[in-house]
């Protein structure tokens, strides 16, 4: 067999279509003696037999070790320039009470952006003082809740929000710590929907208005200004954007230091992970070293103290440790005419999930890596893994070489689905969201139970109540 002309240039024709590339799959991913994919010491077929499919699987130890690695990388890099670094886990990537406790155990703080995310953290027993509260449209109710529980830092996203937070804090009789989110204008090299510092979008206060905003904050007795915040986007592979954003923020930081204390600087998160072999992710140590060098250089050139630094990773910590398991259904070879006027075959492999459990490919063309749970020596064929939903854009993996003997009832594993898959899951076509299972040391446990049809009907007020006959159910 040879490379299919329909395949994108990034996709390598495999010598082994069952290979698990380490940097894409969970740290514990391996194959059993009979060739079955195993994660955390638990075989994929055993997981599906117990919990069904689709199924989100999370390598618990991998998540924990990645959290510690990020913490150590930034602690070490910034201690070398004489300051401290605080790592906030971005809850939006993947959020349950178990995850909150894993982050707290790793000495990470928490970045939350809704009442619901705050509620999960509180249910997990996390100290509210360790939370940072983001959002471009926080309601008064959310802000009142944050202030009342003693939430650590509110990130102000607009001029209008300054007065609202000040009023709510004054009414509560407290002084609320706040940061100001700055739109640095840095155009990160990522998808338009993932770029968060371009001028024409909803987040932050323009760089040119930062001093004005800080002055307004400092004028409010109920607010304590602790520093600036920047986030340029996510799934970024080039550190030049992070470097430039840090430089721009340091310019404003230095100006503000001349008129009052600015103890902290939050440089955000957003570095990417490897979803495919074509990706080349930055190591957290490299990001930490680069940012520390810039902060040290900028502070030294201006003769100002080095502030404490905060960062907010999410995807790096929980993305690669996650895998989604599906059961294969319909298989449909389709003949397509190429640009050269010849024809080639792409095989559509349908699975029992889709955009309801992973909307990222439909939302912004995200690429993924897939493997059959079993091994196979069959020649690879170009496939497109698609879901069961009534949308032609319901694609799980746009392009992948799978063994040519893929068949109905095979189990298929999609790698690096730990971030922004469960978080963005929906009930489209009235499909229940899958369960989430954590695996570690040869055992599995439910983190979030899956939804049933009864769950979906439970909120439908048109459903007649079922008479209670007393019979066992």
mmCIF file with all atom_site columns, C-alpha atoms in Angstrom, residues 338-416:
data_model
loop_
_atom_site.group_PDB
_atom_site.id
_atom_site.type_symbol
_atom_site.label_atom_id
_atom_site.label_alt_id
_atom_site.label_comp_id
_atom_site.label_asym_id
_atom_site.label_entity_id
_atom_site.label_seq_id
_atom_site.pdbx_PDB_ins_code
_atom_site.Cartn_x
_atom_site.Cartn_y
_atom_site.Cartn_z
_atom_site.occupancy
_atom_site.B_iso_or_equiv
_atom_site.pdbx_formal_charge
_atom_site.auth_seq_id
_atom_site.auth_comp_id
_atom_site.auth_asym_id
_atom_site.auth_atom_id
_atom_site.pdbx_PDB_model_num
ATOM 1  C CA . UNK A 1 338 ? -8.577  14.097 -6.811  1.00 0.00 ? 338 UNK A CA 1
ATOM 2  C CA . UNK A 1 339 ? -7.327  17.464 -8.060  1.00 0.00 ? 339 UNK A CA 1
ATOM 3  C CA . UNK A 1 340 ? -5.151  15.587 -10.552 1.00 0.00 ? 340 UNK A CA 1
ATOM 4  C CA . UNK A 1 341 ? -8.200  14.008 -12.172 1.00 0.00 ? 341 UNK A CA 1
ATOM 5  C CA . UNK A 1 342 ? -7.641  10.531 -10.741 1.00 0.00 ? 342 UNK A CA 1
ATOM 6  C CA . UNK A 1 343 ? -9.790  8.805  -8.148  1.00 0.00 ? 343 UNK A CA 1
ATOM 7  C CA . UNK A 1 344 ? -8.993  7.612  -4.631  1.00 0.00 ? 344 UNK A CA 1
ATOM 8  C CA . UNK A 1 345 ? -10.900 6.030  -1.767  1.00 0.00 ? 345 UNK A CA 1
ATOM 9  C CA . UNK A 1 346 ? -11.545 7.464  1.659   1.00 0.00 ? 346 UNK A CA 1
ATOM 10 C CA . UNK A 1 347 ? -13.188 5.115  4.154   1.00 0.00 ? 347 UNK A CA 1
ATOM 11 C CA . UNK A 1 348 ? -15.749 6.672  6.463   1.00 0.00 ? 348 UNK A CA 1
ATOM 12 C CA . UNK A 1 349 ? -15.757 4.968  9.865   1.00 0.00 ? 349 UNK A CA 1
ATOM 13 C CA . UNK A 1 350 ? -18.802 5.848  11.954  1.00 0.00 ? 350 UNK A CA 1
ATOM 14 C CA . UNK A 1 351 ? -18.711 5.636  15.744  1.00 0.00 ? 351 UNK A CA 1
ATOM 15 C CA . UNK A 1 352 ? -21.360 5.747  18.463  1.00 0.00 ? 352 UNK A CA 1
ATOM 16 C CA . UNK A 1 353 ? -20.582 9.305  19.553  1.00 0.00 ? 353 UNK A CA 1
ATOM 17 C CA . UNK A 1 354 ? -19.460 12.407 17.716  1.00 0.00 ? 354 UNK A CA 1
ATOM 18 C CA . UNK A 1 355 ? -19.907 16.139 18.039  1.00 0.00 ? 355 UNK A CA 1
ATOM 19 C CA . UNK A 1 356 ? -21.956 15.742 21.232  1.00 0.00 ? 356 UNK A CA 1
ATOM 20 C CA . UNK A 1 357 ? -18.853 14.456 23.038  1.00 0.00 ? 357 UNK A CA 1
ATOM 21 C CA . UNK A 1 358 ? -16.179 16.279 20.978  1.00 0.00 ? 358 UNK A CA 1
ATOM 22 C CA . UNK A 1 359 ? -17.284 19.395 19.137  1.00 0.00 ? 359 UNK A CA 1
ATOM 23 C CA . UNK A 1 360 ? -13.749 20.731 18.571  1.00 0.00 ? 360 UNK A CA 1
ATOM 24 C CA . UNK A 1 361 ? -13.324 19.323 15.018  1.00 0.00 ? 361 UNK A CA 1
ATOM 25 C CA . UNK A 1 362 ? -16.664 20.854 13.962  1.00 0.00 ? 362 UNK A CA 1
ATOM 26 C CA . UNK A 1 363 ? -16.045 24.088 15.878  1.00 0.00 ? 363 UNK A CA 1
ATOM 27 C CA . UNK A 1 364 ? -12.588 24.926 14.549  1.00 0.00 ? 364 UNK A CA 1
ATOM 28 C CA . UNK A 1 365 ? -11.278 22.053 12.491  1.00 0.00 ? 365 UNK A CA 1
ATOM 29 C CA . UNK A 1 366 ? -9.250  20.463 15.293  1.00 0.00 ? 366 UNK A CA 1
ATOM 30 C CA . UNK A 1 367 ? -7.186  17.417 14.300  1.00 0.00 ? 367 UNK A CA 1
ATOM 31 C CA . UNK A 1 368 ? -6.856  14.252 16.376  1.00 0.00 ? 368 UNK A CA 1
ATOM 32 C CA . UNK A 1 369 ? -5.068  10.904 16.345  1.00 0.00 ? 369 UNK A CA 1
ATOM 33 C CA . UNK A 1 370 ? -7.048  7.652  16.424  1.00 0.00 ? 370 UNK A CA 1
ATOM 34 C CA . UNK A 1 371 ? -6.119  3.989  16.833  1.00 0.00 ? 371 UNK A CA 1
ATOM 35 C CA . UNK A 1 372 ? -8.044  0.741  16.940  1.00 0.00 ? 372 UNK A CA 1
ATOM 36 C CA . UNK A 1 373 ? -7.995  -0.579 20.480  1.00 0.00 ? 373 UNK A CA 1
ATOM 37 C CA . UNK A 1 374 ? -6.755  -3.886 19.072  1.00 0.00 ? 374 UNK A CA 1
ATOM 38 C CA . UNK A 1 375 ? -3.608  -4.337 17.020  1.00 0.00 ? 375 UNK A CA 1
ATOM 39 C CA . UNK A 1 376 ? -3.714  -5.294 13.361  1.00 0.00 ? 376 UNK A CA 1
ATOM 40 C CA . UNK A 1 377 ? -1.233  -6.154 10.618  1.00 0.00 ? 377 UNK A CA 1
ATOM 41 C CA . UNK A 1 378 ? -3.656  -5.115 7.860   1.00 0.00 ? 378 UNK A CA 1
ATOM 42 C CA . UNK A 1 379 ? -2.512  -2.490 5.362   1.00 0.00 ? 379 UNK A CA 1
ATOM 43 C CA . UNK A 1 380 ? -3.443  1.046  6.452   1.00 0.00 ? 380 UNK A CA 1
ATOM 44 C CA . UNK A 1 381 ? -6.286  2.833  4.672   1.00 0.00 ? 381 UNK A CA 1
ATOM 45 C CA . UNK A 1 382 ? -7.151  6.521  4.779   1.00 0.00 ? 382 UNK A CA 1
ATOM 46 C CA . UNK A 1 383 ? -10.191 7.012  6.985   1.00 0.00 ? 383 UNK A CA 1
ATOM 47 C CA . UNK A 1 384 ? -12.395 9.769  8.291   1.00 0.00 ? 384 UNK A CA 1
ATOM 48 C CA . UNK A 1 385 ? -13.885 8.993  11.685  1.00 0.00 ? 385 UNK A CA 1
ATOM 49 C CA . UNK A 1 386 ? -17.381 10.470 11.890  1.00 0.00 ? 386 UNK A CA 1
ATOM 50 C CA . UNK A 1 387 ? -20.116 10.588 14.481  1.00 0.00 ? 387 UNK A CA 1
ATOM 51 C CA . UNK A 1 388 ? -23.736 9.485  14.507  1.00 0.00 ? 388 UNK A CA 1
ATOM 52 C CA . UNK A 1 389 ? -25.326 12.953 14.543  1.00 0.00 ? 389 UNK A CA 1
ATOM 53 C CA . UNK A 1 390 ? -27.417 14.498 11.797  1.00 0.00 ? 390 UNK A CA 1
ATOM 54 C CA . UNK A 1 391 ? -24.742 16.936 10.630  1.00 0.00 ? 391 UNK A CA 1
ATOM 55 C CA . UNK A 1 392 ? -22.309 16.470 7.752   1.00 0.00 ? 392 UNK A CA 1
ATOM 56 C CA . UNK A 1 393 ? -19.786 18.380 9.875   1.00 0.00 ? 393 UNK A CA 1
ATOM 57 C CA . UNK A 1 394 ? -20.034 15.746 12.612  1.00 0.00 ? 394 UNK A CA 1
ATOM 58 C CA . UNK A 1 395 ? -16.414 14.658 12.270  1.00 0.00 ? 395 UNK A CA 1
ATOM 59 C CA . UNK A 1 396 ? -14.325 13.179 15.082  1.00 0.00 ? 396 UNK A CA 1
ATOM 60 C CA . UNK A 1 397 ? -11.040 12.713 13.199  1.00 0.00 ? 397 UNK A CA 1
ATOM 61 C CA . UNK A 1 398 ? -10.724 14.370 9.808   1.00 0.00 ? 398 UNK A CA 1
ATOM 62 C CA . UNK A 1 399 ? -7.873  12.235 8.455   1.00 0.00 ? 399 UNK A CA 1
ATOM 63 C CA . UNK A 1 400 ? -6.228  9.119  9.849   1.00 0.00 ? 400 UNK A CA 1
ATOM 64 C CA . UNK A 1 401 ? -4.687  5.905  8.575   1.00 0.00 ? 401 UNK A CA 1
ATOM 65 C CA . UNK A 1 402 ? -6.368  2.934  10.264  1.00 0.00 ? 402 UNK A CA 1
ATOM 66 C CA . UNK A 1 403 ? -5.877  -0.773 9.566   1.00 0.00 ? 403 UNK A CA 1
ATOM 67 C CA . UNK A 1 404 ? -7.841  -1.840 6.513   1.00 0.00 ? 404 UNK A CA 1
ATOM 68 C CA . UNK A 1 405 ? -9.600  -4.594 8.443   1.00 0.00 ? 405 UNK A CA 1
ATOM 69 C CA . UNK A 1 406 ? -11.488 -2.149 10.680  1.00 0.00 ? 406 UNK A CA 1
ATOM 70 C CA . UNK A 1 407 ? -14.945 -3.589 11.213  1.00 0.00 ? 407 UNK A CA 1
ATOM 71 C CA . UNK A 1 408 ? -18.244 -3.092 12.987  1.00 0.00 ? 408 UNK A CA 1
ATOM 72 C CA . UNK A 1 409 ? -17.998 -3.484 16.808  1.00 0.00 ? 409 UNK A CA 1
ATOM 73 C CA . UNK A 1 410 ? -14.278 -2.693 16.868  1.00 0.00 ? 410 UNK A CA 1
ATOM 74 C CA . UNK A 1 411 ? -13.278 -0.332 19.634  1.00 0.00 ? 411 UNK A CA 1
ATOM 75 C CA . UNK A 1 412 ? -11.651 2.904  18.521  1.00 0.00 ? 412 UNK A CA 1
ATOM 76 C CA . UNK A 1 413 ? -9.563  5.178  20.749  1.00 0.00 ? 413 UNK A CA 1
ATOM 77 C CA . UNK A 1 414 ? -9.074  8.909  20.086  1.00 0.00 ? 414 UNK A CA 1
ATOM 78 C CA . UNK A 1 415 ? -6.092  10.435 21.883  1.00 0.00 ? 415 UNK A CA 1
ATOM 79 C CA . UNK A 1 416 ? -5.647  13.746 23.743  1.00 0.00 ? 416 UNK A CA 1
#
